[in-house]
Short mmCIF file of C-alpha atoms in Angstrom, two decimals:
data_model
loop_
_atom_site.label_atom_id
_atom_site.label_comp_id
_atom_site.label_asym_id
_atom_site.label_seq_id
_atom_site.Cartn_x
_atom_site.Cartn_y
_atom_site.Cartn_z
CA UNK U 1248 -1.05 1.83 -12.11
CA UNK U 1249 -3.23 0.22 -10.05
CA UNK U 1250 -3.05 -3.74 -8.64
CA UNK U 1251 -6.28 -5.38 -7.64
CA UNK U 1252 -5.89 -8.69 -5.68
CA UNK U 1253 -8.94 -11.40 -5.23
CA UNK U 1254 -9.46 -15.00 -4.73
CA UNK U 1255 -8.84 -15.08 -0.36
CA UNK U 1256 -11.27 -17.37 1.91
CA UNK U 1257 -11.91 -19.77 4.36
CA UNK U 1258 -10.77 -23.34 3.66
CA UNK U 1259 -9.85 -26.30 5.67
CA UNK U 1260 -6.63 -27.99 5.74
CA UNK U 1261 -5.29 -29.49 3.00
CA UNK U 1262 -7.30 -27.60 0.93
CA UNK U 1263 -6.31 -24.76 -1.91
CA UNK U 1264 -7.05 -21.62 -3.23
CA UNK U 1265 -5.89 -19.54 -5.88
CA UNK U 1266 -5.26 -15.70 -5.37
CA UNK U 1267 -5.18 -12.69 -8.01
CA UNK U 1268 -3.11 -9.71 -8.75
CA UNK U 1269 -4.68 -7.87 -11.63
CA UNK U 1270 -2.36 -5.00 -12.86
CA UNK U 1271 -3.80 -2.68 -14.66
CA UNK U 1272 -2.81 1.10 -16.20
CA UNK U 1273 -0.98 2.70 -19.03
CA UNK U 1274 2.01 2.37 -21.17
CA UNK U 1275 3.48 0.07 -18.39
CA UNK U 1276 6.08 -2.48 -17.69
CA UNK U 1277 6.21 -5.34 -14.82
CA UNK U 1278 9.34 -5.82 -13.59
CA UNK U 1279 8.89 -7.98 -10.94
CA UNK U 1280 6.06 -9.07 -8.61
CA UNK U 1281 5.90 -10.41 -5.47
CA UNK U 1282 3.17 -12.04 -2.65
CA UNK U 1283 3.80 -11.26 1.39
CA UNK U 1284 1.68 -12.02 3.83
CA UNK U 1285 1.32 -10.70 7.02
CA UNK U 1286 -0.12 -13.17 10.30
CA UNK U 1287 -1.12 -11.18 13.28
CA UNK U 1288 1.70 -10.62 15.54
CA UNK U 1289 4.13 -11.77 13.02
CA UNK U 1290 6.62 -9.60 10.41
CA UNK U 1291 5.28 -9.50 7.33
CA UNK U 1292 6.78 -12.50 5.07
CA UNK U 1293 8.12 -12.77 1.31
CA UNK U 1294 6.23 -15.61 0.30
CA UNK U 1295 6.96 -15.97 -3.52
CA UNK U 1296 8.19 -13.74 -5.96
CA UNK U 1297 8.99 -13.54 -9.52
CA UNK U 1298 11.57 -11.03 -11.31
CA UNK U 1299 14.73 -12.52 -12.88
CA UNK U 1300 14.10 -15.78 -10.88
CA UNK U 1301 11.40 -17.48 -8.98
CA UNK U 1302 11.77 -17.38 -5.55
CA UNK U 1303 9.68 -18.92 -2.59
CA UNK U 1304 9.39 -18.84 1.32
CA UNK U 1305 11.16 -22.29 2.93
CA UNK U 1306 7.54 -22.69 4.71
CA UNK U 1307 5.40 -22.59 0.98
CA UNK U 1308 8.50 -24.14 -1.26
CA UNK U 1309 6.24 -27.35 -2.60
CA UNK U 1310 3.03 -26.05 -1.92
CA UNK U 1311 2.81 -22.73 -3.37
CA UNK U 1312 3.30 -21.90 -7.02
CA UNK U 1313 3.62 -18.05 -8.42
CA UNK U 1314 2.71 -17.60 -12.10
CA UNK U 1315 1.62 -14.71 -14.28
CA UNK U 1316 -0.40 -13.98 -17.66
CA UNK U 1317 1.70 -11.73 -19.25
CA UNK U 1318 -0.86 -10.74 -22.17
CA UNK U 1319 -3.28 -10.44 -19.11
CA UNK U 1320 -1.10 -8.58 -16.60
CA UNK U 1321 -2.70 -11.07 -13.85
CA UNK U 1322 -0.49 -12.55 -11.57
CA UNK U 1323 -1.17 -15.61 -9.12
CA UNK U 1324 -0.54 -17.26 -6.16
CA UNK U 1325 -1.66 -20.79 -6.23
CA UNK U 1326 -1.34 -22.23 -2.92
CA UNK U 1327 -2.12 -26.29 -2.20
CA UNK U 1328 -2.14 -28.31 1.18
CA UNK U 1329 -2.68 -25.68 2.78
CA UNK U 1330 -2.08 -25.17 6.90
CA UNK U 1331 -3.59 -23.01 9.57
CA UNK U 1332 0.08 -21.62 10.26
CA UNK U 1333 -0.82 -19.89 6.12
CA UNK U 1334 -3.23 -18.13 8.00
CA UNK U 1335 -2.93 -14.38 6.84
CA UNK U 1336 -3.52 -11.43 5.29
CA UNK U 1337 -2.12 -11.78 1.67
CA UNK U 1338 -0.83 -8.88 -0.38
CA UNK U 1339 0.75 -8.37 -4.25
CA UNK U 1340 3.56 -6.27 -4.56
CA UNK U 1341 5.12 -5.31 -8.22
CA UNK U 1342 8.19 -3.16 -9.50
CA UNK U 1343 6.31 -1.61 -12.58
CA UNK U 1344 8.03 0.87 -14.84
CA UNK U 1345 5.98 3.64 -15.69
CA UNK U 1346 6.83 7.11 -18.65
CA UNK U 1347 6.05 9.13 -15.73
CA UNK U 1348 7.36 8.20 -12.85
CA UNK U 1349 10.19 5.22 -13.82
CA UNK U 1350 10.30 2.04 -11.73
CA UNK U 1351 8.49 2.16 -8.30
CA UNK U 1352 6.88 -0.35 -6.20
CA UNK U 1353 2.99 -0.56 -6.04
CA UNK U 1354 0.94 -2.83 -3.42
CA UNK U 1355 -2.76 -4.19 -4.10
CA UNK U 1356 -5.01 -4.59 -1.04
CA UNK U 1357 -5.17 -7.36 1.02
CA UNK U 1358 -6.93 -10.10 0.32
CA UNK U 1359 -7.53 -12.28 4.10
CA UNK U 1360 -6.78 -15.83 3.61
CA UNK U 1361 -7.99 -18.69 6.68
CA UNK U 1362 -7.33 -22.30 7.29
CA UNK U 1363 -9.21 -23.89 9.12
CA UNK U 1364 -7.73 -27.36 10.91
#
């Protein structure tokens, strides 16, 4: 299994952008998926996630929306009015169930996100 995430850049304030998590593999199931991000000298941060329920950071609740394309396996991050303080390096995250190897977690690359004020 394999997650490929896209759709980072450089935008100003109050602007958005939409980031991808493509999964992709064989004879799998997604259990639940997730975006962090991770600001220099800061933790890395739970932004959304999406399993049994939909879950969100207080700082993105109203701004940022998680959705996925089931027949696609894509899952995104839409993020709107969008602050310098968003500033960071955004990663996917997914529990996948696998025949081989059962439910484990699996991480795409980063994909660098910057606002601009």
């Amino acid at each position: 299994v394999q997650l490929q995430a896209s759709g980072g850049g450089e935008v100003q304030a109050g602007g958005s952008l939409r980031l991808s998590c493509a999964v992709s593999g064989t004879t799998f199931r997604i259990n639940a998926v997730g975006w962090y991000r991770l600001a220099p000298g800061k933790q890395r941060e739970l932004v959304a996630s999406m399993g049994g329920s939909t879950k969100y950071a207080d700082s993105v609740k109203g701004r940022f929306t998680i959705s996925r394309d089931n027949e696609k396996n894509i899952v995104f991050l839409q993020m709107t009015n969008l602050k310098p303080e968003d500033t960071a390096v955004y990663s996917c995250n997914a529990n996948i169930w696998t025949m081989t190897k059962g439910s484990s977690d699996y991480w795409g690359q980063g994909t660098q996100v910057t606002v601009s004020s």
